[in-house]
Short mmCIF file of C-alpha atoms and ligand atoms in Angstrom, two decimals:
data_model
loop_
_atom_site.label_atom_id
_atom_site.label_comp_id
_atom_site.label_asym_id
_atom_site.label_seq_id
_atom_site.Cartn_x
_atom_site.Cartn_y
_atom_site.Cartn_z
CA UNK A 1 -0.05 -0.06 -0.04
CA UNK A 2 1.25 3.42 -0.95
CA UNK A 3 1.50 5.52 2.26
CA UNK A 4 1.15 9.28 2.24
CA UNK A 5 2.11 11.94 4.80
CA UNK A 6 0.63 15.21 3.78
CA UNK A 7 0.97 18.79 4.85
CA UNK A 8 -1.84 21.27 4.55
CA UNK A 9 -0.40 24.72 4.90
CA UNK A 10 -3.81 26.35 4.71
CA UNK A 11 -3.68 30.16 4.40
CA UNK A 12 -0.15 30.41 5.83
CA UNK A 13 3.25 31.38 4.38
CA UNK A 14 4.50 33.93 2.03
CA UNK A 15 6.54 32.83 -0.90
CA UNK A 16 9.86 33.25 0.87
CA UNK A 17 8.63 31.43 3.93
CA UNK A 18 7.34 28.56 1.65
CA UNK A 19 10.57 28.35 -0.19
CA UNK A 20 12.58 28.02 3.04
CA UNK A 21 10.16 25.33 4.35
CA UNK A 22 10.21 23.52 1.00
CA UNK A 23 13.92 23.49 0.74
CA UNK A 24 14.37 22.12 4.39
CA UNK A 25 11.96 19.25 3.30
CA UNK A 26 13.77 18.73 -0.11
CA UNK A 27 17.20 18.56 1.83
CA UNK A 28 15.88 16.14 4.29
CA UNK A 29 14.06 13.77 1.70
CA UNK A 30 16.23 14.11 -1.41
CA UNK A 31 17.08 10.48 -1.37
CA UNK A 32 14.12 9.09 0.48
CA UNK A 33 12.07 6.23 -1.19
CA UNK A 34 8.92 7.21 -2.79
CA UNK A 35 6.81 5.35 -0.13
CA UNK A 36 5.64 7.14 1.85
CA UNK A 37 4.92 9.90 -0.47
CA UNK A 38 5.30 13.32 1.12
CA UNK A 39 2.81 15.96 -0.32
CA UNK A 40 2.59 19.63 0.58
CA UNK A 41 -0.72 21.29 -0.11
CA UNK A 42 0.50 24.90 -0.41
CA UNK A 43 -1.37 28.19 -1.06
CA UNK A 44 -1.73 28.97 -4.77
CA UNK A 45 0.74 31.70 -4.63
CA UNK A 46 3.57 29.35 -3.27
CA UNK A 47 2.76 26.35 -5.57
CA UNK A 48 5.52 27.18 -8.08
CA UNK A 49 8.27 27.63 -5.38
CA UNK A 50 7.38 24.47 -3.59
CA UNK A 51 7.17 22.57 -6.92
CA UNK A 52 10.54 23.88 -7.90
CA UNK A 53 12.13 22.77 -4.59
CA UNK A 54 10.73 19.37 -4.95
CA UNK A 55 11.59 18.73 -8.59
CA UNK A 56 13.04 15.42 -9.28
CA UNK A 57 12.79 14.16 -5.68
CA UNK A 58 10.75 10.95 -5.77
CA UNK A 59 9.30 11.21 -2.38
CA UNK A 60 8.04 14.79 -2.59
CA UNK A 61 5.08 16.40 -4.62
CA UNK A 62 3.20 19.69 -4.37
CA UNK A 63 -0.49 20.04 -4.31
CA UNK A 64 -3.18 22.75 -4.20
CA UNK A 65 -5.88 23.15 -1.61
CA UNK A 66 -8.85 23.53 -3.89
CA UNK A 67 -9.89 24.09 -7.57
CA UNK A 68 -12.78 25.01 -9.66
CA UNK A 69 -14.52 22.52 -12.02
CA UNK A 70 -13.91 24.44 -15.37
CA UNK A 71 -10.93 24.99 -17.59
CA UNK A 72 -11.30 28.71 -17.72
CA UNK A 73 -14.13 31.31 -17.73
CA UNK A 74 -15.83 34.13 -15.82
CA UNK A 75 -15.22 32.68 -12.25
CA UNK A 76 -13.77 35.59 -10.46
CA UNK A 77 -11.39 34.51 -7.77
CA UNK A 78 -11.36 30.71 -8.72
CA UNK A 79 -8.57 28.55 -10.19
CA UNK A 80 -8.68 25.76 -12.57
CA UNK A 81 -6.96 22.41 -12.50
CA UNK A 82 -4.93 23.43 -15.73
CA UNK A 83 -3.68 26.52 -13.92
CA UNK A 84 -2.72 24.43 -10.94
CA UNK A 85 -0.79 21.85 -13.04
CA UNK A 86 0.89 24.80 -14.90
CA UNK A 87 2.09 26.04 -11.53
CA UNK A 88 3.46 22.56 -10.56
CA UNK A 89 0.73 20.98 -8.57
CA UNK A 90 0.41 17.12 -8.85
CA UNK A 91 -2.38 16.85 -6.30
CA UNK A 92 -5.40 18.81 -5.18
CA UNK A 93 -7.39 18.56 -1.89
CA UNK A 94 -11.02 18.57 -2.47
CA UNK A 95 -13.83 19.01 0.20
CA UNK A 96 -11.75 19.96 3.05
CA UNK A 97 -13.86 20.68 6.10
CA UNK A 98 -13.03 24.43 5.98
CA UNK A 99 -14.20 24.52 2.37
CA UNK A 100 -17.47 22.68 3.49
CA UNK A 101 -18.14 24.43 6.73
CA UNK A 102 -16.54 27.84 6.39
CA UNK A 103 -17.04 28.39 2.79
CA UNK A 104 -20.25 26.57 2.32
CA UNK A 105 -19.30 23.88 -0.33
CA UNK A 106 -21.85 21.18 -0.75
CA UNK A 107 -21.59 17.44 -1.71
CA UNK A 108 -22.52 18.27 -5.35
CA UNK A 109 -19.72 20.76 -5.71
CA UNK A 110 -17.30 18.54 -4.08
CA UNK A 111 -18.24 15.69 -6.42
CA UNK A 112 -17.95 18.03 -9.56
CA UNK A 113 -14.52 19.23 -8.40
CA UNK A 114 -13.31 15.76 -7.93
CA UNK A 115 -14.46 14.50 -11.26
CA UNK A 116 -13.04 17.48 -13.10
CA UNK A 117 -9.75 17.51 -11.41
CA UNK A 118 -9.23 13.74 -12.18
CA UNK A 119 -10.18 14.35 -15.72
CA UNK A 120 -7.60 17.09 -15.93
CA UNK A 121 -4.74 14.86 -14.65
CA UNK A 122 -4.55 16.09 -11.16
CA UNK A 123 -4.45 13.47 -8.35
CA UNK A 124 -7.26 14.09 -5.72
CA UNK A 125 -7.33 13.74 -1.98
CA UNK A 126 -10.91 13.81 -1.00
CA UNK A 127 -11.57 15.03 2.56
CA UNK A 128 -14.52 13.59 4.53
CA UNK A 129 -15.64 13.78 8.21
CA UNK A 130 -18.40 14.51 10.59
CA UNK A 131 -19.06 17.43 12.83
CA UNK A 132 -19.38 16.94 16.59
CA UNK A 133 -23.11 17.51 16.30
CA UNK A 134 -23.41 14.77 13.56
CA UNK A 135 -21.30 12.38 15.72
CA UNK A 136 -23.46 13.02 18.79
CA UNK A 137 -26.55 12.50 16.88
CA UNK A 138 -25.28 9.09 15.82
CA UNK A 139 -24.96 10.17 12.21
CA UNK A 140 -21.28 9.04 11.58
CA UNK A 141 -22.03 6.41 8.97
CA UNK A 142 -24.81 8.47 7.20
CA UNK A 143 -22.39 11.35 6.86
CA UNK A 144 -19.45 9.38 5.52
CA UNK A 145 -21.74 7.40 3.19
CA UNK A 146 -23.27 10.64 1.88
CA UNK A 147 -19.91 12.38 1.31
CA UNK A 148 -18.33 9.34 -0.41
CA UNK A 149 -21.37 8.14 -2.43
CA UNK A 150 -22.11 11.65 -3.85
CA UNK A 151 -18.48 11.67 -5.32
CA UNK A 152 -18.56 8.17 -6.62
CA UNK A 153 -22.04 8.55 -8.13
CA UNK A 154 -20.74 11.33 -10.17
CA UNK A 155 -17.50 9.56 -11.38
CA UNK A 156 -17.72 7.74 -14.67
CA UNK A 157 -16.88 3.99 -14.55
CA UNK A 158 -13.68 4.53 -16.59
CA UNK A 159 -12.47 6.96 -13.85
CA UNK A 160 -13.49 4.61 -11.01
CA UNK A 161 -11.22 1.89 -12.57
CA UNK A 162 -8.31 4.09 -12.81
CA UNK A 163 -8.08 5.64 -9.30
CA UNK A 164 -5.04 3.75 -8.00
CA UNK A 165 -2.27 6.07 -7.49
CA UNK A 166 -4.33 9.08 -8.28
CA UNK A 167 -6.79 9.15 -5.42
CA UNK A 168 -6.75 9.11 -1.55
CA UNK A 169 -9.37 9.75 1.06
CA UNK A 170 -8.58 11.73 4.23
CA UNK A 171 -10.89 11.14 7.17
CA UNK A 172 -10.88 14.21 9.27
CA UNK A 173 -13.45 14.47 12.00
CA UNK A 174 -14.32 18.29 12.03
CA UNK A 175 -14.12 18.43 15.77
CA UNK A 176 -10.47 17.31 15.81
CA UNK A 177 -9.27 19.83 13.27
CA UNK A 178 -7.24 22.66 14.77
CA UNK A 179 -8.55 21.90 18.29
CA UNK A 180 -5.69 19.98 19.75
CA UNK A 181 -8.23 17.21 20.32
CA UNK A 182 -7.04 14.21 18.31
CA UNK A 183 -9.67 11.42 17.74
CA UNK A 184 -9.09 8.39 20.07
CA UNK A 185 -7.76 5.18 18.58
CA UNK A 186 -11.11 3.41 18.89
CA UNK A 187 -12.83 6.34 17.08
CA UNK A 188 -10.19 6.32 14.37
CA UNK A 189 -10.43 2.48 13.93
CA UNK A 190 -14.17 2.69 13.59
CA UNK A 191 -14.22 5.53 11.09
CA UNK A 192 -11.54 4.08 8.98
CA UNK A 193 -13.08 0.70 8.76
CA UNK A 194 -16.34 2.43 7.77
CA UNK A 195 -14.56 4.42 4.96
CA UNK A 196 -12.89 1.33 3.71
CA UNK A 197 -16.15 -0.48 3.56
CA UNK A 198 -17.98 2.37 1.79
CA UNK A 199 -15.20 2.51 -0.66
CA UNK A 200 -15.45 -1.19 -1.36
CA UNK A 201 -19.21 -0.73 -1.92
CA UNK A 202 -18.40 1.99 -4.44
CA UNK A 203 -15.43 0.58 -6.47
CA UNK A 204 -15.04 -3.07 -5.22
CA UNK A 205 -11.72 -4.75 -4.39
CA UNK A 206 -9.70 -1.74 -5.63
CA UNK A 207 -10.74 -0.02 -2.45
CA UNK A 208 -7.97 -2.11 -0.69
CA UNK A 209 -5.30 -0.17 -2.69
CA UNK A 210 -6.58 3.42 -2.13
CA UNK A 211 -4.85 5.21 0.87
CA UNK A 212 -7.05 6.32 3.65
CA UNK A 213 -5.52 9.09 5.78
CA UNK A 214 -6.34 10.45 9.09
CA UNK A 215 -6.28 14.15 9.88
CA UNK A 216 -7.14 16.32 12.87
CA UNK A 217 -4.56 17.52 15.45
CA UNK A 218 -1.82 15.22 14.34
CA UNK A 219 1.47 16.00 16.05
CA UNK A 220 4.94 14.41 16.29
CA UNK A 221 3.88 12.76 19.58
CA UNK A 222 0.75 11.00 18.29
CA UNK A 223 1.83 10.22 14.64
CA UNK A 224 3.42 6.82 15.22
CA UNK A 225 0.39 5.60 17.24
CA UNK A 226 -2.05 6.62 14.60
CA UNK A 227 0.05 5.11 11.70
CA UNK A 228 0.06 1.82 13.53
CA UNK A 229 -3.73 1.40 13.27
CA UNK A 230 -5.53 -0.73 10.93
CA UNK A 231 -6.84 1.01 7.67
CA UNK A 232 -4.61 4.16 8.47
CA UNK A 233 -2.47 4.51 5.41
CA UNK A 234 -1.16 8.14 6.16
CA UNK A 235 -1.75 11.44 7.80
CA UNK A 236 -2.94 14.78 6.70
CA UNK A 237 -1.26 17.39 8.93
CA UNK A 238 -2.38 20.98 9.45
CA UNK A 239 -0.78 23.06 12.26
CA UNK A 240 2.13 20.79 12.90
CA UNK A 241 3.14 20.91 9.31
CA UNK A 242 3.99 24.50 9.25
CA UNK A 243 7.38 24.05 10.94
CA UNK A 244 9.52 21.65 8.74
CA UNK A 245 11.23 20.10 11.68
CA UNK A 246 7.98 19.13 13.31
CA UNK A 247 6.54 17.82 9.99
CA UNK A 248 9.80 15.84 9.35
CA UNK A 249 9.41 14.24 12.75
CA UNK A 250 5.89 13.10 11.68
CA UNK A 251 7.24 11.82 8.31
CA UNK A 252 9.87 9.86 10.25
CA UNK A 253 7.20 8.36 12.62
P1 PGA B 1 -4.75 20.37 12.13
O1 PGA B 1 -5.46 20.44 10.63
O2 PGA B 1 -3.69 19.28 11.99
O3 PGA B 1 -4.24 21.65 12.36
O4 PGA B 1 -5.80 19.77 13.04
C1 PGA B 1 -5.65 19.25 9.76
C2 PGA B 1 -6.35 19.73 8.62
O5 PGA B 1 -7.21 20.52 8.57
O6 PGA B 1 -6.10 19.16 7.46
#
């Protein structure tokens, strides 16, 4: 199984700061094997500097944090997969909880973005996860099912058959993101087993080969424990990825 350790820099870092951080990662991982893959989801304005620092390093790739499902057009403020690839992105995050809950994206838009980005040659990391309210209402399964099925229902069969190496799911309980409250191992095991089963219902046995990452208050101190859990094939790291030394400790775990 391909493992992935991913950094989500969110709306942090100027181009100079991004270059410094990317170069520190490049220096540390220049000769590292390509498994685990180490991805950095950088702000749009930093994509080119990150991609340049990572060029020709097998373990490292740059990604964007969002995209719009059109090649070009009158979509003020949006950015297309073609533009992201042109800036050096190989991956894109789709449906991050901050896009869903702060910016108001719904499942239909997340599905359109996923299909379009894959069609345009970007690899997609689809983020799913329940709010605290949904969890307390016993809606974990229903939420994950809705978030995953809406994407796969929109995906043509030919795409579903070609996801390996180009698609990953990040399970991020919304109540654990940026709160310092990491999900307990039992909660992670339950949710990841659910995601794996739902994936299998959508695409069959190939689900076994799609990485499922955990995200939400991952730190150097809890990374190894999380990576040791069944069905956890990687980590998506926000706050603790901003400092290259702390992120490298997580990669090393
Ligand atoms: P966090 O963010 O690690 O700061 O909780 C994770 C994410 O939003 O991807």
